Amino acid sequence: MAPNPPRGFIIWLHGMGGSGPANEYVKTLFESAELKESKWAFPSAPRRPISFKGVNRFFHGYQGGIPAWFDIYAIPMTADSPRDEKGLLETVETIHALIDNEVAAGTDPENIFVCGFSQGAATAFATALLYPKTLGGGVVFAGWVPFSSPSIINRITPEAKKTPILWFHGEADRMAVFGAGQAAPPFLEKIGMTCEFKAYPNVGHTITPEQYQYLESWIQKCLQSSSSS
C-alpha cells in the first residue's frame, strides 16, 4: 500500500497592486486531496513608491505607494528591463523566513512550493533559486528573470539547482512580454538547471483554468514523488 503523500506548504505571491487576502480564492480552485490538505500562505507586499512614471496608467487609486515586492522601472517588462535587485533581495529574505519557519515546524523543504503571478512570479522564481535547500518547486505565471548580477547568481547552491521550476507564459502577454519568459530556460541552463516551460497562444497577462489544472497535477506528482523517495 502506497504511503499517503505528505502535506504540502504552498506560498502564493500576488502581482503588483494586489494583496494576499485578495488571492486566497486560489486555494478553492483545486479538487485534489493533496492541494486541499496543503497549508497555504498568501503574504502581502508592502506599499512602496514606484519609479516608473507611467505606473498610474496601470494601477489607479493608490495613496502612499503601490503594493509591490520591489521597484519597477518600466512596463511592459522585457528580458532587458532594468531590475531592482536590492529590493528583490530584501523581499526574498522575507519569503525565506516564511519557509524557514515552516521547516522549523517540521515540513520537509521538498514539500514546499513557491508560486507567483507577474511581479510575484519573478519573486517566486528568485525565492526558489536563492533558497539554500531543494524545494518542492518554484512556479512562475507570466513572470521574468528578476536578477542577472553574477554576485547573486553565485549564491545559488547545488541543492537549490535541484528545485524543479514550472513556467507558464501567454504568448499575447503585454505586461510581461513573452520574450521575458523565453529568456528563463537558457538562463537556467547556463547555471545548470532545467525548466518546464509552457507557452499559451492567444493568452495575455492572466492565469487560465488550464494552467491551474496543470499546476494541480504537477504539485500532486511532486508530493507523491516526495512520499516515495
PDB file of C-alpha atoms in Angstrom:
ATOM      1  CA  MET A   1       0.000   0.000   0.000  1.00  0.00           C
ATOM      2  CA  ALA A   2       1.479   3.338  -1.066  1.00  0.00           C
ATOM      3  CA  PRO A   3       2.022   5.871   1.713  1.00  0.00           C
ATOM      4  CA  ASN A   4      -0.179   8.941   1.755  1.00  0.00           C
ATOM      5  CA  PRO A   5       1.500  11.941   0.119  1.00  0.00           C
ATOM      6  CA  PRO A   6       2.872  14.402   2.679  1.00  0.00           C
ATOM      7  CA  ARG A   7       1.140  17.683   3.331  1.00  0.00           C
ATOM      8  CA  GLY A   8       2.491  20.476   1.190  1.00  0.00           C
ATOM      9  CA  PHE A   9       3.105  24.107   2.046  1.00  0.00           C
ATOM     10  CA  ILE A  10       2.253  26.479  -0.803  1.00  0.00           C
ATOM     11  CA  ILE A  11       3.242  30.150  -0.799  1.00  0.00           C
ATOM     12  CA  TRP A  12       1.300  32.267  -3.300  1.00  0.00           C
ATOM     13  CA  LEU A  13       2.714  35.679  -4.249  1.00  0.00           C
ATOM     14  CA  HIS A  14       0.362  38.216  -5.837  1.00  0.00           C
ATOM     15  CA  GLY A  15       1.191  40.657  -8.613  1.00  0.00           C
ATOM     16  CA  MET A  16       1.919  44.363  -8.190  1.00  0.00           C
ATOM     17  CA  GLY A  17      -1.095  46.252  -6.875  1.00  0.00           C
ATOM     18  CA  GLY A  18      -2.604  43.097  -5.373  1.00  0.00           C
ATOM     19  CA  SER A  19      -2.754  41.663  -1.876  1.00  0.00           C
ATOM     20  CA  GLY A  20      -2.537  38.308  -0.172  1.00  0.00           C
ATOM     21  CA  PRO A  21      -6.160  38.220   1.055  1.00  0.00           C
ATOM     22  CA  ALA A  22      -7.454  39.080  -2.429  1.00  0.00           C
ATOM     23  CA  ASN A  23      -5.759  35.941  -3.756  1.00  0.00           C
ATOM     24  CA  GLU A  24      -6.943  33.465  -1.140  1.00  0.00           C
ATOM     25  CA  TYR A  25      -9.673  32.248  -3.514  1.00  0.00           C
ATOM     26  CA  VAL A  26      -6.902  30.423  -5.409  1.00  0.00           C
ATOM     27  CA  LYS A  27      -6.814  27.589  -2.875  1.00  0.00           C
ATOM     28  CA  THR A  28     -10.509  26.867  -3.550  1.00  0.00           C
ATOM     29  CA  LEU A  29      -9.858  26.146  -7.238  1.00  0.00           C
ATOM     30  CA  PHE A  30      -8.402  22.691  -6.662  1.00  0.00           C
ATOM     31  CA  GLU A  31     -10.144  19.371  -6.036  1.00  0.00           C
ATOM     32  CA  SER A  32      -7.294  17.009  -5.193  1.00  0.00           C
ATOM     33  CA  ALA A  33      -6.686  15.953  -1.606  1.00  0.00           C
ATOM     34  CA  GLU A  34      -3.031  16.930  -1.937  1.00  0.00           C
ATOM     35  CA  LEU A  35      -3.842  20.590  -2.557  1.00  0.00           C
ATOM     36  CA  LYS A  36      -6.913  20.767  -0.336  1.00  0.00           C
ATOM     37  CA  GLU A  37      -4.904  19.446   2.601  1.00  0.00           C
ATOM     38  CA  SER A  38      -1.863  21.591   1.900  1.00  0.00           C
ATOM     39  CA  LYS A  39      -1.140  24.588   4.082  1.00  0.00           C
ATOM     40  CA  TRP A  40      -1.303  27.852   2.136  1.00  0.00           C
ATOM     41  CA  ALA A  41       0.265  31.253   2.773  1.00  0.00           C
ATOM     42  CA  PHE A  42      -0.753  34.454   0.981  1.00  0.00           C
ATOM     43  CA  PRO A  43       1.630  37.216   2.079  1.00  0.00           C
ATOM     44  CA  SER A  44       1.060  40.822   1.027  1.00  0.00           C
ATOM     45  CA  ALA A  45       3.689  43.086  -0.479  1.00  0.00           C
ATOM     46  CA  PRO A  46       4.360  46.403   1.277  1.00  0.00           C
ATOM     47  CA  ARG A  47       3.343  49.671  -0.342  1.00  0.00           C
ATOM     48  CA  ARG A  48       6.236  51.487  -1.947  1.00  0.00           C
ATOM     49  CA  PRO A  49       6.851  54.314  -4.422  1.00  0.00           C
ATOM     50  CA  ILE A  50       7.326  53.052  -7.981  1.00  0.00           C
ATOM     51  CA  SER A  51       9.940  54.671 -10.214  1.00  0.00           C
ATOM     52  CA  PHE A  52       8.105  54.045 -13.485  1.00  0.00           C
ATOM     53  CA  LYS A  53       6.371  57.355 -14.191  1.00  0.00           C
ATOM     54  CA  GLY A  54       3.544  55.805 -16.188  1.00  0.00           C
ATOM     55  CA  VAL A  55       2.537  53.402 -13.433  1.00  0.00           C
ATOM     56  CA  ASN A  56      -0.757  55.207 -12.740  1.00  0.00           C
ATOM     57  CA  ARG A  57      -1.968  54.233 -16.210  1.00  0.00           C
ATOM     58  CA  PHE A  58      -1.994  50.640 -14.990  1.00  0.00           C
ATOM     59  CA  PHE A  59      -2.742  50.998 -11.263  1.00  0.00           C
ATOM     60  CA  HIS A  60      -5.317  53.552 -10.109  1.00  0.00           C
ATOM     61  CA  GLY A  61      -6.419  54.908  -6.756  1.00  0.00           C
ATOM     62  CA  TYR A  62      -3.433  54.056  -4.573  1.00  0.00           C
ATOM     63  CA  GLN A  63      -2.339  56.512  -1.891  1.00  0.00           C
ATOM     64  CA  GLY A  64       1.063  56.237  -0.235  1.00  0.00           C
ATOM     65  CA  GLY A  65       2.569  53.881  -2.774  1.00  0.00           C
ATOM     66  CA  ILE A  66       1.550  50.716  -4.600  1.00  0.00           C
ATOM     67  CA  PRO A  67       1.778  47.202  -3.118  1.00  0.00           C
ATOM     68  CA  ALA A  68       4.898  45.816  -4.782  1.00  0.00           C
ATOM     69  CA  TRP A  69       7.576  43.265  -3.975  1.00  0.00           C
ATOM     70  CA  PHE A  70      10.265  45.521  -5.474  1.00  0.00           C
ATOM     71  CA  ASP A  71      10.564  48.643  -7.619  1.00  0.00           C
ATOM     72  CA  ILE A  72       9.593  48.701 -11.294  1.00  0.00           C
ATOM     73  CA  TYR A  73      11.285  50.965 -13.835  1.00  0.00           C
ATOM     74  CA  ALA A  74       9.301  50.116 -16.983  1.00  0.00           C
ATOM     75  CA  ILE A  75       6.118  48.454 -18.206  1.00  0.00           C
ATOM     76  CA  PRO A  76       5.950  46.192 -20.127  1.00  0.00           C
ATOM     77  CA  MET A  77       8.667  44.040 -18.631  1.00  0.00           C
ATOM     78  CA  THR A  78      11.064  42.615 -21.186  1.00  0.00           C
ATOM     79  CA  ALA A  79      14.112  40.389 -20.969  1.00  0.00           C
ATOM     80  CA  ASP A  80      16.255  43.543 -20.964  1.00  0.00           C
ATOM     81  CA  SER A  81      14.292  45.699 -18.498  1.00  0.00           C
ATOM     82  CA  PRO A  82      16.304  47.259 -15.650  1.00  0.00           C
ATOM     83  CA  ARG A  83      15.984  45.345 -12.403  1.00  0.00           C
ATOM     84  CA  ASP A  84      15.667  46.385  -8.749  1.00  0.00           C
ATOM     85  CA  GLU A  85      17.905  43.642  -7.395  1.00  0.00           C
ATOM     86  CA  LYS A  86      18.300  45.290  -3.985  1.00  0.00           C
ATOM     87  CA  GLY A  87      14.553  45.467  -3.388  1.00  0.00           C
ATOM     88  CA  LEU A  88      14.143  41.942  -4.732  1.00  0.00           C
ATOM     89  CA  LEU A  89      16.706  40.507  -2.316  1.00  0.00           C
ATOM     90  CA  GLU A  90      15.050  42.226   0.637  1.00  0.00           C
ATOM     91  CA  THR A  91      11.743  40.613  -0.287  1.00  0.00           C
ATOM     92  CA  VAL A  92      13.349  37.224  -0.900  1.00  0.00           C
ATOM     93  CA  GLU A  93      14.740  37.314   2.639  1.00  0.00           C
ATOM     94  CA  THR A  94      11.212  37.856   3.954  1.00  0.00           C
ATOM     95  CA  ILE A  95       9.827  34.901   1.978  1.00  0.00           C
ATOM     96  CA  HIS A  96      12.781  32.752   3.026  1.00  0.00           C
ATOM     97  CA  ALA A  97      11.894  33.490   6.653  1.00  0.00           C
ATOM     98  CA  LEU A  98       8.387  32.125   5.966  1.00  0.00           C
ATOM     99  CA  ILE A  99       9.945  28.967   4.559  1.00  0.00           C
ATOM    100  CA  ASP A 100      12.391  28.661   7.463  1.00  0.00           C
ATOM    101  CA  ASN A 101       9.533  28.884   9.956  1.00  0.00           C
ATOM    102  CA  GLU A 102       7.656  26.113   8.165  1.00  0.00           C
ATOM    103  CA  VAL A 103      10.762  23.923   8.017  1.00  0.00           C
ATOM    104  CA  ALA A 104      11.330  24.526  11.739  1.00  0.00           C
ATOM    105  CA  ALA A 105       7.748  23.342  12.317  1.00  0.00           C
ATOM    106  CA  GLY A 106       8.610  20.026  10.680  1.00  0.00           C
ATOM    107  CA  THR A 107       7.802  20.406   6.977  1.00  0.00           C
ATOM    108  CA  ASP A 108      10.328  18.920   4.558  1.00  0.00           C
ATOM    109  CA  PRO A 109      11.630  21.681   2.237  1.00  0.00           C
ATOM    110  CA  GLU A 110      10.928  19.367  -0.707  1.00  0.00           C
ATOM    111  CA  ASN A 111       7.218  19.656   0.095  1.00  0.00           C
ATOM    112  CA  ILE A 112       7.281  23.469  -0.103  1.00  0.00           C
ATOM    113  CA  PHE A 113       6.210  25.284  -3.273  1.00  0.00           C
ATOM    114  CA  VAL A 114       6.610  28.977  -4.076  1.00  0.00           C
ATOM    115  CA  CYS A 115       4.163  30.201  -6.732  1.00  0.00           C
ATOM    116  CA  GLY A 116       3.506  33.671  -8.070  1.00  0.00           C
ATOM    117  CA  PHE A 117       1.875  35.797 -10.729  1.00  0.00           C
ATOM    118  CA  SER A 118       3.579  38.638 -12.614  1.00  0.00           C
ATOM    119  CA  GLN A 119       5.849  40.515 -10.169  1.00  0.00           C
ATOM    120  CA  GLY A 120       5.008  37.823  -7.634  1.00  0.00           C
ATOM    121  CA  ALA A 121       6.155  35.259 -10.202  1.00  0.00           C
ATOM    122  CA  ALA A 122       9.523  36.959 -10.593  1.00  0.00           C
ATOM    123  CA  THR A 123       9.775  36.982  -6.799  1.00  0.00           C
ATOM    124  CA  ALA A 124       8.824  33.301  -6.563  1.00  0.00           C
ATOM    125  CA  PHE A 125      11.484  32.452  -9.135  1.00  0.00           C
ATOM    126  CA  ALA A 126      14.194  34.279  -7.182  1.00  0.00           C
ATOM    127  CA  THR A 127      12.964  32.844  -3.880  1.00  0.00           C
ATOM    128  CA  ALA A 128      13.246  29.277  -5.166  1.00  0.00           C
ATOM    129  CA  LEU A 129      16.662  29.755  -6.750  1.00  0.00           C
ATOM    130  CA  LEU A 130      18.192  31.549  -3.769  1.00  0.00           C
ATOM    131  CA  TYR A 131      16.877  29.263  -1.024  1.00  0.00           C
ATOM    132  CA  PRO A 132      19.853  27.128   0.066  1.00  0.00           C
ATOM    133  CA  LYS A 133      17.946  23.813   0.110  1.00  0.00           C
ATOM    134  CA  THR A 134      16.000  21.915  -2.536  1.00  0.00           C
ATOM    135  CA  LEU A 135      12.341  22.967  -2.525  1.00  0.00           C
ATOM    136  CA  GLY A 136       9.345  21.145  -3.949  1.00  0.00           C
ATOM    137  CA  GLY A 137       9.170  23.661  -6.749  1.00  0.00           C
ATOM    138  CA  GLY A 138       9.068  27.222  -7.970  1.00  0.00           C
ATOM    139  CA  VAL A 139       6.092  28.123 -10.167  1.00  0.00           C
ATOM    140  CA  VAL A 140       6.016  31.186 -12.425  1.00  0.00           C
ATOM    141  CA  PHE A 141       2.884  32.578 -14.052  1.00  0.00           C
ATOM    142  CA  ALA A 142       3.686  35.402 -16.505  1.00  0.00           C
ATOM    143  CA  GLY A 143       6.946  36.426 -14.864  1.00  0.00           C
ATOM    144  CA  TRP A 144      10.510  37.283 -15.803  1.00  0.00           C
ATOM    145  CA  VAL A 145      14.068  36.671 -14.618  1.00  0.00           C
ATOM    146  CA  PRO A 146      14.499  39.427 -11.997  1.00  0.00           C
ATOM    147  CA  PHE A 147      18.264  39.342 -11.497  1.00  0.00           C
ATOM    148  CA  SER A 148      21.404  38.980 -13.582  1.00  0.00           C
ATOM    149  CA  SER A 149      24.291  40.059 -11.334  1.00  0.00           C
ATOM    150  CA  PRO A 150      26.985  37.386 -11.003  1.00  0.00           C
ATOM    151  CA  SER A 151      27.154  38.089  -7.264  1.00  0.00           C
ATOM    152  CA  ILE A 152      23.539  36.904  -6.953  1.00  0.00           C
ATOM    153  CA  ILE A 153      23.839  34.015  -9.396  1.00  0.00           C
ATOM    154  CA  ASN A 154      26.859  32.745  -7.452  1.00  0.00           C
ATOM    155  CA  ARG A 155      24.642  32.404  -4.360  1.00  0.00           C
ATOM    156  CA  ILE A 156      22.610  29.620  -5.985  1.00  0.00           C
ATOM    157  CA  THR A 157      23.629  26.427  -4.187  1.00  0.00           C
ATOM    158  CA  PRO A 158      23.969  22.939  -5.697  1.00  0.00           C
ATOM    159  CA  GLU A 159      20.925  21.915  -3.635  1.00  0.00           C
ATOM    160  CA  ALA A 160      18.872  24.836  -4.948  1.00  0.00           C
ATOM    161  CA  LYS A 161      19.708  23.807  -8.504  1.00  0.00           C
ATOM    162  CA  LYS A 162      17.705  20.613  -7.910  1.00  0.00           C
ATOM    163  CA  THR A 163      14.481  22.584  -7.305  1.00  0.00           C
ATOM    164  CA  PRO A 164      12.014  21.995 -10.174  1.00  0.00           C
ATOM    165  CA  ILE A 165      10.842  25.129 -11.994  1.00  0.00           C
ATOM    166  CA  LEU A 166       7.497  25.293 -13.806  1.00  0.00           C
ATOM    167  CA  TRP A 167       6.905  28.343 -16.014  1.00  0.00           C
ATOM    168  CA  PHE A 168       3.628  29.402 -17.650  1.00  0.00           C
ATOM    169  CA  HIS A 169       3.538  32.270 -20.149  1.00  0.00           C
ATOM    170  CA  GLY A 170       0.937  33.595 -22.558  1.00  0.00           C
ATOM    171  CA  GLU A 171       2.262  34.496 -25.983  1.00  0.00           C
ATOM    172  CA  ALA A 172      -0.012  37.570 -26.096  1.00  0.00           C
ATOM    173  CA  ASP A 173       1.175  38.967 -22.745  1.00  0.00           C
ATOM    174  CA  ARG A 174       1.634  42.742 -22.981  1.00  0.00           C
ATOM    175  CA  MET A 175       2.683  43.378 -19.361  1.00  0.00           C
ATOM    176  CA  ALA A 176       5.477  40.805 -19.054  1.00  0.00           C
ATOM    177  CA  VAL A 177       6.159  40.088 -22.700  1.00  0.00           C
ATOM    178  CA  PHE A 178       6.569  36.531 -23.917  1.00  0.00           C
ATOM    179  CA  GLY A 179      10.239  37.146 -24.666  1.00  0.00           C
ATOM    180  CA  ALA A 180      10.836  37.891 -20.976  1.00  0.00           C
ATOM    181  CA  GLY A 181       9.617  34.404 -20.185  1.00  0.00           C
ATOM    182  CA  GLN A 182      11.522  32.815 -23.041  1.00  0.00           C
ATOM    183  CA  ALA A 183      14.741  34.131 -21.501  1.00  0.00           C
ATOM    184  CA  ALA A 184      14.280  31.847 -18.482  1.00  0.00           C
ATOM    185  CA  PRO A 185      15.166  28.395 -19.911  1.00  0.00           C
ATOM    186  CA  PRO A 186      18.559  29.480 -21.340  1.00  0.00           C
ATOM    187  CA  PHE A 187      19.295  31.426 -18.137  1.00  0.00           C
ATOM    188  CA  LEU A 188      18.621  28.291 -16.099  1.00  0.00           C
ATOM    189  CA  GLU A 189      20.507  26.031 -18.482  1.00  0.00           C
ATOM    190  CA  LYS A 190      23.573  28.234 -18.156  1.00  0.00           C
ATOM    191  CA  ILE A 191      23.606  27.729 -14.374  1.00  0.00           C
ATOM    192  CA  GLY A 192      22.898  24.004 -14.567  1.00  0.00           C
ATOM    193  CA  MET A 193      19.138  23.950 -14.035  1.00  0.00           C
ATOM    194  CA  THR A 194      16.159  22.922 -16.124  1.00  0.00           C
ATOM    195  CA  CYS A 195      12.723  24.451 -16.551  1.00  0.00           C
ATOM    196  CA  GLU A 196       9.406  23.081 -17.735  1.00  0.00           C
ATOM    197  CA  PHE A 197       8.227  25.958 -19.916  1.00  0.00           C
ATOM    198  CA  LYS A 198       4.618  26.017 -21.084  1.00  0.00           C
ATOM    199  CA  ALA A 199       3.587  28.543 -23.739  1.00  0.00           C
ATOM    200  CA  TYR A 200      -0.034  29.512 -24.418  1.00  0.00           C
ATOM    201  CA  PRO A 201      -1.001  31.106 -27.761  1.00  0.00           C
ATOM    202  CA  ASN A 202      -3.524  33.974 -27.596  1.00  0.00           C
ATOM    203  CA  VAL A 203      -3.242  34.209 -23.787  1.00  0.00           C
ATOM    204  CA  GLY A 204      -2.414  37.577 -22.240  1.00  0.00           C
ATOM    205  CA  HIS A 205      -1.312  38.607 -18.753  1.00  0.00           C
ATOM    206  CA  THR A 206      -3.507  36.212 -16.815  1.00  0.00           C
ATOM    207  CA  ILE A 207      -3.784  32.696 -15.392  1.00  0.00           C
ATOM    208  CA  THR A 208      -6.127  30.382 -17.272  1.00  0.00           C
ATOM    209  CA  PRO A 209      -8.169  27.445 -15.908  1.00  0.00           C
ATOM    210  CA  GLU A 210      -5.969  25.130 -17.968  1.00  0.00           C
ATOM    211  CA  GLN A 211      -2.879  26.469 -16.205  1.00  0.00           C
ATOM    212  CA  TYR A 212      -4.406  25.993 -12.762  1.00  0.00           C
ATOM    213  CA  GLN A 213      -5.334  22.433 -13.741  1.00  0.00           C
ATOM    214  CA  TYR A 214      -1.795  21.675 -14.858  1.00  0.00           C
ATOM    215  CA  LEU A 215      -0.375  23.222 -11.685  1.00  0.00           C
ATOM    216  CA  GLU A 216      -2.575  20.935  -9.604  1.00  0.00           C
ATOM    217  CA  SER A 217      -1.403  17.767 -11.348  1.00  0.00           C
ATOM    218  CA  TRP A 218       2.218  18.942 -11.190  1.00  0.00           C
ATOM    219  CA  ILE A 219       2.169  19.571  -7.438  1.00  0.00           C
ATOM    220  CA  GLN A 220       0.361  16.253  -6.916  1.00  0.00           C
ATOM    221  CA  LYS A 221       3.139  14.422  -8.759  1.00  0.00           C
ATOM    222  CA  CYS A 222       5.831  16.279  -6.825  1.00  0.00           C
ATOM    223  CA  LEU A 223       4.260  15.386  -3.476  1.00  0.00           C
ATOM    224  CA  GLN A 224       3.704  11.764  -4.490  1.00  0.00           C
ATOM    225  CA  SER A 225       7.314  11.543  -5.629  1.00  0.00           C
ATOM    226  CA  SER A 226       8.430  13.018  -2.306  1.00  0.00           C
ATOM    227  CA  SER A 227       6.475  10.382  -0.367  1.00  0.00           C
ATOM    228  CA  SER A 228       8.078   7.511  -2.299  1.00  0.00           C
ATOM    229  CA  SER A 229      11.654   8.758  -2.116  1.00  0.00           C
TER     230      SER A 229
END
